[in-house]
XYZ file of C-alpha atoms in Angstrom:
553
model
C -22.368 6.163 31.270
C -21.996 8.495 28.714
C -26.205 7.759 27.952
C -26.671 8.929 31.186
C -27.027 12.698 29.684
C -29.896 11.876 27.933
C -31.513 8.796 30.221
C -31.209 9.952 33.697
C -32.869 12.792 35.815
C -35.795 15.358 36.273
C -34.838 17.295 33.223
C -34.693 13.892 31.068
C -38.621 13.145 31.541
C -38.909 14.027 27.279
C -35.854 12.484 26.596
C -37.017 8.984 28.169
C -40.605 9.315 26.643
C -39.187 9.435 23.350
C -37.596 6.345 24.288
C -40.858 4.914 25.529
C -42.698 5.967 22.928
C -40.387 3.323 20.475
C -41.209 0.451 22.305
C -38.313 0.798 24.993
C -38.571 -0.561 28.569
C -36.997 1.488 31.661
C -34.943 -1.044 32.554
C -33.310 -0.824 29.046
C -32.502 2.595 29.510
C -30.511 1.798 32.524
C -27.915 -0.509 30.765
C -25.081 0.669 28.444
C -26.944 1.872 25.265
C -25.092 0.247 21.763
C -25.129 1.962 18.773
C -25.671 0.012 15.808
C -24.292 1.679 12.551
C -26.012 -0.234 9.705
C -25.148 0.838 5.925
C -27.782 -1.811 4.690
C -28.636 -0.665 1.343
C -30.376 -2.123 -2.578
C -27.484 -0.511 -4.098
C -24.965 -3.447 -4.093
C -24.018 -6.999 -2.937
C -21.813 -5.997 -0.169
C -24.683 -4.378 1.800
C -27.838 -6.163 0.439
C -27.714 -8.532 3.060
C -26.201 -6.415 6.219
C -29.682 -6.409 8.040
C -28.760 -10.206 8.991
C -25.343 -9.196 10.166
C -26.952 -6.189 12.114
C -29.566 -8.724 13.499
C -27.255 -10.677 14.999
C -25.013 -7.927 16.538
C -28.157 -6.923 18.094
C -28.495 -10.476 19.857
C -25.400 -10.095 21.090
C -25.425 -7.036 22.702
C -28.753 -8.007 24.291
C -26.991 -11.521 25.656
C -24.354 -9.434 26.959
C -26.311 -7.333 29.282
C -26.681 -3.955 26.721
C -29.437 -2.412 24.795
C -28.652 -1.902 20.685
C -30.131 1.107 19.020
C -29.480 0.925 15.419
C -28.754 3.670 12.784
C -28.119 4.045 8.738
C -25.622 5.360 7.524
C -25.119 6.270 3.077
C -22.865 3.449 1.575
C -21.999 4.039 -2.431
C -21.052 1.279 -4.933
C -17.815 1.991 -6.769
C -18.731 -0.884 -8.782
C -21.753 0.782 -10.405
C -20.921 4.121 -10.063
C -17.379 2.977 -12.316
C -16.817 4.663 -15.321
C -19.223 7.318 -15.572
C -19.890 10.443 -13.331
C -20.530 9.092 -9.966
C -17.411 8.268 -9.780
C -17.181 11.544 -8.404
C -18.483 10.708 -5.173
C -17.695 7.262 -3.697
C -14.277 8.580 -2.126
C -15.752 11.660 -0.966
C -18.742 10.487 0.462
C -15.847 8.163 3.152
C -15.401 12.346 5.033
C -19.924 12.137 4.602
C -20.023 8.692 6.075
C -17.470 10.046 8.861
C -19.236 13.038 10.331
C -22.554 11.032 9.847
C -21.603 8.837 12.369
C -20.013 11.528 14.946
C -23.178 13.104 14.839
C -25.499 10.223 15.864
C -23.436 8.970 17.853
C -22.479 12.350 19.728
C -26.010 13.862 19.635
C -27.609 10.790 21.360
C -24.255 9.948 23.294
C -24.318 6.570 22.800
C -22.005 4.571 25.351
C -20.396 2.112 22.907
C -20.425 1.393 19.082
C -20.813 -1.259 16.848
C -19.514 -0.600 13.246
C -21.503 -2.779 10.431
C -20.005 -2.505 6.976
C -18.550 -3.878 3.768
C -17.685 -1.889 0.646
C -14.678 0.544 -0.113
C -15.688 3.804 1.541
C -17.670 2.922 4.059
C -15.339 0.855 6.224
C -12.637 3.625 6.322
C -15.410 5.836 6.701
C -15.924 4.182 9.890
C -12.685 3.285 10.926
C -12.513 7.162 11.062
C -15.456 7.600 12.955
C -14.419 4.859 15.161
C -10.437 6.761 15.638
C -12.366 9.884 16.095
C -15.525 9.153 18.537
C -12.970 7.042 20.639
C -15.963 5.740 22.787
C -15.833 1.702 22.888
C -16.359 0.691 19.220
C -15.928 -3.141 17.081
C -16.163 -3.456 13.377
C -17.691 -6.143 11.579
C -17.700 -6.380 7.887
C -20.449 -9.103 5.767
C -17.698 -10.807 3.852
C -16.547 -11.747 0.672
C -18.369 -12.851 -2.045
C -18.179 -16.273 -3.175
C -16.405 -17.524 -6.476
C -18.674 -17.098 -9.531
C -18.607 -19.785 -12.347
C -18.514 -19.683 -16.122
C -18.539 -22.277 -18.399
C -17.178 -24.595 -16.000
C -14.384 -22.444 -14.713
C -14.196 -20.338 -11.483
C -14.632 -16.703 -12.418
C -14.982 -13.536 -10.582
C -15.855 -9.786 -10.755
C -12.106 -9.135 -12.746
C -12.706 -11.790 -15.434
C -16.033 -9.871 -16.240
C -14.319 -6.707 -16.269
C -11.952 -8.052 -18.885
C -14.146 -9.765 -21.147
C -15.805 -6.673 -22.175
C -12.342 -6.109 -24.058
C -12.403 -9.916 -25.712
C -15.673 -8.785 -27.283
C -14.667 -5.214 -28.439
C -11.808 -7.403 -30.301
C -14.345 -10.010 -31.698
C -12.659 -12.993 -29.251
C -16.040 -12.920 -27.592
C -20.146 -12.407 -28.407
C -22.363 -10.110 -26.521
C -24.533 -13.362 -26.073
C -21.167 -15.024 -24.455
C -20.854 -11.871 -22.380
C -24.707 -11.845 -21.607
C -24.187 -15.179 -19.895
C -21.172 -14.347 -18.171
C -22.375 -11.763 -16.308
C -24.861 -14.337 -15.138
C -22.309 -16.194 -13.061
C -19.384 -14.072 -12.197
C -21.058 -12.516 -9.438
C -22.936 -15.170 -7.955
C -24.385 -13.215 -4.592
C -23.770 -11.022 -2.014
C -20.748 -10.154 -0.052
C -17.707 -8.071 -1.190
C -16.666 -8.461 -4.652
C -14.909 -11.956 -5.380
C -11.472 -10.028 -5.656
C -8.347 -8.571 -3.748
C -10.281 -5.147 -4.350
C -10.513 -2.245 -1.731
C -13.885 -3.601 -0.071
C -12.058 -6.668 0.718
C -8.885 -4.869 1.422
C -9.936 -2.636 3.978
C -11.830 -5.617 5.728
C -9.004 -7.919 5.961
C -7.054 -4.911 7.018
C -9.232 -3.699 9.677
C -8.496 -7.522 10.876
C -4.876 -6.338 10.920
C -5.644 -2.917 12.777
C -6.504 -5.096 15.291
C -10.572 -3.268 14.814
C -12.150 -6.547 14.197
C -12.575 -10.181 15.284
C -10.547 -12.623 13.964
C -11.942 -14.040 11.296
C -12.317 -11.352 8.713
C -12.394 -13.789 5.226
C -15.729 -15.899 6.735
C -17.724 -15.395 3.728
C -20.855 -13.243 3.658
C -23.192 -16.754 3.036
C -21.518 -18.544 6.065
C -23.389 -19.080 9.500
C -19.191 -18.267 10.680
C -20.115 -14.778 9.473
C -23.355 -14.567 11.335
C -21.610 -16.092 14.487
C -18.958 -13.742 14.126
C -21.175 -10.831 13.975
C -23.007 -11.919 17.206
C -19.850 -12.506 18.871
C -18.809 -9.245 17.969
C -22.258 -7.863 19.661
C -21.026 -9.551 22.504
C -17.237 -8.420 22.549
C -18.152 -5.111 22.228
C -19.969 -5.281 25.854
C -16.329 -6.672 27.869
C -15.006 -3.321 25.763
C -17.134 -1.551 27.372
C -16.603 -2.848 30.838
C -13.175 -3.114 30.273
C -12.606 0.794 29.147
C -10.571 -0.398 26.151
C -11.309 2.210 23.542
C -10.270 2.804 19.495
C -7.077 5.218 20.494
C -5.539 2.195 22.543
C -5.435 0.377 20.039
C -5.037 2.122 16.758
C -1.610 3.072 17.686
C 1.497 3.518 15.162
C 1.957 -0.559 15.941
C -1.548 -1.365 14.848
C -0.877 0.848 11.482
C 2.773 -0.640 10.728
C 1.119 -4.065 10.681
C -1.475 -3.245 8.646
C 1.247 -1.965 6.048
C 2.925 -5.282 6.954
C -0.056 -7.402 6.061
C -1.271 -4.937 2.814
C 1.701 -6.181 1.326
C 1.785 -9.810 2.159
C -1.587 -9.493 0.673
C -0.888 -6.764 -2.864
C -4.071 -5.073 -1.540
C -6.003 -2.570 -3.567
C -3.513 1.241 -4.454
C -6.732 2.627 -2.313
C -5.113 1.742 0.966
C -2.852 4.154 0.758
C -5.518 6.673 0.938
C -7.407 5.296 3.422
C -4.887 3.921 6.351
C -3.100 7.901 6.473
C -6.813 9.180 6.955
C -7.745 6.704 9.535
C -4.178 7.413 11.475
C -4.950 10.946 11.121
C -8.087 10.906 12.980
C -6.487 8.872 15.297
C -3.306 11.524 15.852
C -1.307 9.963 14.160
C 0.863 10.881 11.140
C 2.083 8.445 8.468
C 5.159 8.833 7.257
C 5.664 7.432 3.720
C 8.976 6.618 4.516
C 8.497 3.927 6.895
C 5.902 2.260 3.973
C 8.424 2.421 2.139
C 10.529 0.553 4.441
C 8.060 -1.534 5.298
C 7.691 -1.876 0.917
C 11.346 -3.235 0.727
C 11.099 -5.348 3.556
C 7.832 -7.223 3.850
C 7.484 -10.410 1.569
C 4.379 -10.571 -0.786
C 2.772 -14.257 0.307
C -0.565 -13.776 -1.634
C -2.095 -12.818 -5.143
C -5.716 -13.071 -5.327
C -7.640 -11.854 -8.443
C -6.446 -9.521 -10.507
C -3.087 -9.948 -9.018
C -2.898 -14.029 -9.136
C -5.469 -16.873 -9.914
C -6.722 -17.235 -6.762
C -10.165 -16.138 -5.080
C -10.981 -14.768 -1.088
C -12.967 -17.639 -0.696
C -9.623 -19.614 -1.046
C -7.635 -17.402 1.117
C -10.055 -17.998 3.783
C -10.122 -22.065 3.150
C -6.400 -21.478 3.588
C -6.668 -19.856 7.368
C -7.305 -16.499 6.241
C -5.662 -13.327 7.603
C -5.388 -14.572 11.230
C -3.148 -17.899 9.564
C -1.634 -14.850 7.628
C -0.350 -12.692 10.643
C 0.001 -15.779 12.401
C 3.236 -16.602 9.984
C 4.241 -12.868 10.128
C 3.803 -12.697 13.777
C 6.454 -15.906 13.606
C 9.008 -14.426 11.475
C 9.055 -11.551 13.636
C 7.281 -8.679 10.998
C 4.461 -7.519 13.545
C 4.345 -5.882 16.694
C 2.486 -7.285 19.084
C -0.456 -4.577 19.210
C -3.579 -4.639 21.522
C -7.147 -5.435 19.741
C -11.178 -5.702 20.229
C -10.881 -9.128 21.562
C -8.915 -7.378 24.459
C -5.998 -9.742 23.979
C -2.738 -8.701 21.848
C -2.069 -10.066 18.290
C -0.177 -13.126 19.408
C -2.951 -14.206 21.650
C -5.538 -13.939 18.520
C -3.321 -15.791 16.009
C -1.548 -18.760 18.544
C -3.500 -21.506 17.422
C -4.294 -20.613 13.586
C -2.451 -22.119 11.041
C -1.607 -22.347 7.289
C -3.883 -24.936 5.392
C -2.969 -24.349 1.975
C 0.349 -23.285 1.007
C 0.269 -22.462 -2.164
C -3.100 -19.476 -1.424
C -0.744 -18.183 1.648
C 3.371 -19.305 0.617
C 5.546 -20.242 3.264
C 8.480 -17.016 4.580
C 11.291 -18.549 2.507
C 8.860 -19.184 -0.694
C 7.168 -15.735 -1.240
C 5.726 -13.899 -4.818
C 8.300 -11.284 -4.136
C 10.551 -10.586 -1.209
C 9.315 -7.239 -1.299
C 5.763 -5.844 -0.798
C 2.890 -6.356 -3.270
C 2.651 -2.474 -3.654
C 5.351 0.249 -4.758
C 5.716 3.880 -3.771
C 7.453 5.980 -6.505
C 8.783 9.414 -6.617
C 10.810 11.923 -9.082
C 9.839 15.499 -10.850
C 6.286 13.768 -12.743
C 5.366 12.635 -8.807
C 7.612 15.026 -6.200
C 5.502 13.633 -3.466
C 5.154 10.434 -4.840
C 2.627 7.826 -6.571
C 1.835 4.507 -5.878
C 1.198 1.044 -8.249
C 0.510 -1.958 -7.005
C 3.602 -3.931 -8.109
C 1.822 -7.196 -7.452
C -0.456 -7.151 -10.593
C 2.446 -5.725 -12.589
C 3.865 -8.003 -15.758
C 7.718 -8.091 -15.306
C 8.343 -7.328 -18.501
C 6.587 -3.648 -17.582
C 8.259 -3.015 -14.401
C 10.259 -0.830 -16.149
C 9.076 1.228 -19.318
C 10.063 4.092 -20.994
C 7.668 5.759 -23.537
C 6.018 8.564 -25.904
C 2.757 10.361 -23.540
C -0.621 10.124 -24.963
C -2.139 12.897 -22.674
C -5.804 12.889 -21.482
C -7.513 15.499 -19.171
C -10.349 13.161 -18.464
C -11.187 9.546 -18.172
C -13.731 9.153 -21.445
C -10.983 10.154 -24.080
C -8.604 8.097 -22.307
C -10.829 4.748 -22.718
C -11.991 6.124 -26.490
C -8.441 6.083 -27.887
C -7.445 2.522 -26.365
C -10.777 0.965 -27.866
C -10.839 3.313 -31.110
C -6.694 1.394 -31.068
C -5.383 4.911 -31.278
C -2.809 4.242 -28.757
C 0.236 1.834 -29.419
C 2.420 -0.490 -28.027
C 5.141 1.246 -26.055
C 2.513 4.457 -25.435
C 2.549 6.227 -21.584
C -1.082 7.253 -21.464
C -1.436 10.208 -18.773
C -4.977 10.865 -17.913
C -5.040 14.046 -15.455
C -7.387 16.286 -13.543
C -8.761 13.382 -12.418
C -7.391 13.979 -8.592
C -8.931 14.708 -5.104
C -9.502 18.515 -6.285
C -9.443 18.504 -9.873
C -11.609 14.764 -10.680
C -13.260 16.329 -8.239
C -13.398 12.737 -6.063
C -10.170 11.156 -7.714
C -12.031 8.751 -9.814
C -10.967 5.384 -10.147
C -9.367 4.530 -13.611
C -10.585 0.715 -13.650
C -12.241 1.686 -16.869
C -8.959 2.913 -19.074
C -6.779 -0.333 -17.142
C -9.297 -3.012 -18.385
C -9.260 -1.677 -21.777
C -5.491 -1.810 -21.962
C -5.999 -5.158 -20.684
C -8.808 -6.356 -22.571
C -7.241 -4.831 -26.122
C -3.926 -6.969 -25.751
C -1.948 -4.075 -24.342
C -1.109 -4.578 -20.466
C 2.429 -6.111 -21.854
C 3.645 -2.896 -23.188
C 1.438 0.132 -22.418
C 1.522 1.790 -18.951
C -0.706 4.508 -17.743
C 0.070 7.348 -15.023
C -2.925 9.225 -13.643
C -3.712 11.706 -10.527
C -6.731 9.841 -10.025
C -7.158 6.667 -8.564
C -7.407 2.770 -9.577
C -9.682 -0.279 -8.568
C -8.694 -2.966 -5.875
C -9.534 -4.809 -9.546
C -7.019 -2.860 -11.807
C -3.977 -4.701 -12.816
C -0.762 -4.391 -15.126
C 1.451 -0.787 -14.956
C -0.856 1.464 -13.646
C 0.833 4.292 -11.835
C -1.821 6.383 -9.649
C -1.957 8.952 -6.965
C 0.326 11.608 -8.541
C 1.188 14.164 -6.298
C 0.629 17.180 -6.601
C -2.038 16.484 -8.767
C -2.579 18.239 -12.138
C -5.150 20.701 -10.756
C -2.521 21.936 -7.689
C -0.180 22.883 -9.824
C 1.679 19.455 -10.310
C 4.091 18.446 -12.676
C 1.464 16.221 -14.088
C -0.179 18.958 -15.562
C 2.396 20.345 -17.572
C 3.017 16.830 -19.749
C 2.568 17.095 -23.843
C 1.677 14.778 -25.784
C 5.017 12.684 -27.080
C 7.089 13.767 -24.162
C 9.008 10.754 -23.134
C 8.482 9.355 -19.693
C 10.628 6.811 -17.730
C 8.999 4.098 -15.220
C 10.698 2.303 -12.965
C 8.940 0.711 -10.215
C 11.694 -1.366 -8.984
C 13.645 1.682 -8.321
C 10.505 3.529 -7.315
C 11.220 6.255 -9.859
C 9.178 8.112 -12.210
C 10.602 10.526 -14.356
C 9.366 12.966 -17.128
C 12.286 13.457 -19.188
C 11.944 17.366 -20.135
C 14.189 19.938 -18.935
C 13.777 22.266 -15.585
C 14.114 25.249 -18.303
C 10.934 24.063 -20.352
C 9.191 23.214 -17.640
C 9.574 26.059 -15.710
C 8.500 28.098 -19.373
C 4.911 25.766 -19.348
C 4.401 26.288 -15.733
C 4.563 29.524 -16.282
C 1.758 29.396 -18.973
C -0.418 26.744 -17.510
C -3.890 28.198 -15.923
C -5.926 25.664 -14.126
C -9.146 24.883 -15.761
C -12.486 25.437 -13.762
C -14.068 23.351 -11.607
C -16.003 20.462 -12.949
C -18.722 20.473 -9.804
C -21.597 22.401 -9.451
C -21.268 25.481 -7.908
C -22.452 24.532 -4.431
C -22.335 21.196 -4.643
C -20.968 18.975 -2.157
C -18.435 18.049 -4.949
C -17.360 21.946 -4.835
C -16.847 22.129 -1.171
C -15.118 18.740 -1.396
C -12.771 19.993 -3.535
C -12.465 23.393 -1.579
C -11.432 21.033 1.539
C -9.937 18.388 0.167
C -6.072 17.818 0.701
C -3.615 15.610 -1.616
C -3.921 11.656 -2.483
C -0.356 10.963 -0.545
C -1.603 12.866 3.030
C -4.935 10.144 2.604
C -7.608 13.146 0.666
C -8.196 14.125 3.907
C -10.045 17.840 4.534
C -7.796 20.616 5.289
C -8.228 21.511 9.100
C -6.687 25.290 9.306
């Protein structure tokens, strides 16, 4: 046992006081000892409530024969920190959240790991930790959020988003609003949408990381039996010597790309899965998403993409009824996972309940994937939109730039209606390096929305978007505006093309005059503290379409 180091011998007699001197027994010390990564937290829904999912982890490593130790770990809210400066931070605290983990875990050399989490950082955060500690590890998440209510209709965290828009244009009162926010959000769990909190959960389902079973709600007992189970699974791991590495193989990530686009999951995945893969050794290759893009049928659209919630994907069978059809049809491989069985063994008895939350192979959205890669001289190493919550009438669009270098102006001009139907609105130096932190752009897409304009006015950004953004929102342009990108070099009224059935984005000026701006552009300084994290983040911090992750030479 790797505990061993610090439990057994002469030379441990401190070591196993300390342990004593918390209330541990010596016969604890000589079973398997469980780390317990807990990102229980006041500062949102998702992780108000993870002490009760921790609790019963901990009961189920005890019934299976192994002693829990629990830890913290930080855990931001994208929600609150949206549209002002800590948006800064939540994506790079996912490389904090990371080496957080590899140190407790590696300075107390835990034998196996239990990951507890929720929101949109932290669960690729650990997923990382998980590829790169490689010791014996499960991840549990707390759930979605159930369906909020408003005057009598079902209602969730993108209809609140979107009012604030009815009442800049009068369609609404702040007393209306008031009340809304009462209800949208009606307790904890992940936010009642297809965002990335929900995302990475149902995709960490799809890794094959997690017990079946990944759209139990956060107020269900199915949760809290899931997380004890998971206590307990985490034990035959152990015993078995099945470990992260064999099963986060290129399979594992090719269905997760499968099942992202069955699902139109949150832009933010493509980010996240290259980071994980990366700490696992593994390269992804844009191509075969691509590929995967053009091939893989998009079966559901929950909010913003479509009407429905999570809590009706998972009355429909959830993810495992999900895979279950796309195992069928011959779309996964059939990868190892935590329950130490392969895919088809997990997914052999689920089915579909409700056909029109999950559609039937031959009755899809789209035949291709709910989200779009797109390349051309604005995006040389591409950009992503997630095609899913795109209006058809947008999926191609050609029009005048209204350029931005930060977020604020960008959402002052749509509500001050200084930009018009047809506009491109560019909103740069909002990337990995130059945001720094590649703020989301939720703000700017649910004005567009709000003010009437998601039918004809499409915005291209470095930065990021919501799991909660919809309409023609083009993100991760690469290279980003502060490396030098093409992005940076836009003017206002030069005309740019979109087409996101082709996967092309184009800014129609000549090599000549761009070469004679690149020439002249000078990047701007740094927006981050001199020796700030955010200043060493951007330092280290590589581009959107290799996952943000830190340079390693």
């Amino acid at each position: 046992m790797r505990s061993h180091a610090t439990t057994r011998g002469l030379e441990r007699a401190t070591h196993r006081a300390l342990y004593y001197s918390m209330g541990f027994l010596p016969e604890e010390l000589d079973r398997p000892l469980v780390a317990i990564a807990n990102p229980q937290n006041e500062t949102m829904p998702g992780h108000i409530h993870l002490d009760i999912i921790a609790k019963a982890v901990r009961e189920g490593v005890l019934a299976a024969g192994g002693t829990p130790v629990e830890f913290g770990t930080i855990g931001l809210c994208d929600g609150i920190a949206q549209g002002n400066y800590g948006m800064h931070y939540p994506l790079a605290s996912r490389e904090l959240i990371c080496d957080s983990i590899e140190c407790m875990v590696n300075g107390h050399s835990y034998d196996a790991l239990v990951l507890v989490t929720e929101c949109d950082k932290i669960t690729p955060g650990m997923l990382m930790a998980a590829a790169r500690l490689n010791i014996p590890t499960i991840v549990v998440s707390g759930g979605p959020m159930s369906t909020g209510w408003y005057c009598g209709k079902e209602v969730g965290y993108t209809d609140l988003i979107e009012a604030q828009g009815l009442v800049q244009r009068g369609e609404m009162t702040m007393e209306q609003l008031a009340e809304f926010e009462q209800g949208a959000l009606p307790g904890c769990g992940a936010c009642n949408i297809m965002g990335t909190a929900n995302t990475m959960n149902f995709l960490t389902e799809a890794l094959g990381m997690c017990l079946p079973g990944s759209t139990a709600l956060a107020v269900s007992g199915r949760r809290i039996a899931l997380a004890k189970r998971t206590g307990m699974k985490v034990m035959e791991l152990y015993r078995k010597g099945i470990r992260p590495r064999d099963i986060l193989t290129e399979d594992a990530f090719r269905n997760a790309f499968v099942v992202d686009m069955a699902i139109g999951g949150s832009t933010n995945t493509l980010l996240h899965l290259p980071a994980i893969a990366n700490e696992a050794g593994i390269t992804i290759d844009m191509g075969m998403v691509r590929e995967i893009a053009a091939h893989a049928p998009n079966l559901v659209r929950i909010k913003p993409s479509g009407l429905h919630f999570p809590a009706d994907l998972d009355h429909a069978g959830g993810i495992t009824a999900l895979m279950s059809q796309l195992m069928e049809a011959g779309l996964l491989r059939d990868n190892l996972t935590v329950t130490s069985e392969n895919i088809s063994s997990n997914v052999k008895n689920a089915g579909v309940a409700d056909k029109t939350v999950i559609r039937p192979m031959d009755n899809p959205y789209t035949t291709t994937g709910g989200l779009a890669l797109l390349y051309g001289n604005l995006a040389p190493d591409g950009a992503v939109c997630k095609a899913a919550g795109v209006l058809p009438e947008m999926l191609k669009h050609r029009g005048p730039a209204r350029v931005f270098n930060q977020e604020e102006d960008a959402v002052k001009a749509i509500y001050e209606g200084e930009i018009q139907r047809g506009d491109v609105i560019v909103v740069r130096y909002e990337g990995p390096k130059g945001g720094p932190g590649m703020r989301e752009m939720l703000s700017p897409t649910a004005a567009i929305v709000g003010m009437g304009l998601s039918d004809s006015v499409a915005l291209v950004t470095d930065g990021r978007f919501s799991g909660a953004t919809r309409g023609a929102a083009i993100g991760h342009v690469s290279p980003e505006a502060a490396a030098g990108g093409t992005i940076g070099l836009v003017e206002e009224g030069d005309a740019i093309d979109i087409d996101i059935l082709s996967g092309k984005l184009t800014l129609e000026v000549d090599e000549a005059e761009l070469a004679r701006r690149k020439t002249a552009w000078t990047r701007p300084p740094s927006k981050a503290a001199p020796g700030s994290y955010l200043e060493r983040y951007s330092r280290l911090v590589t581009s959107a379409m290799t996952g943000a992750v830190f340079n390693r030479e």
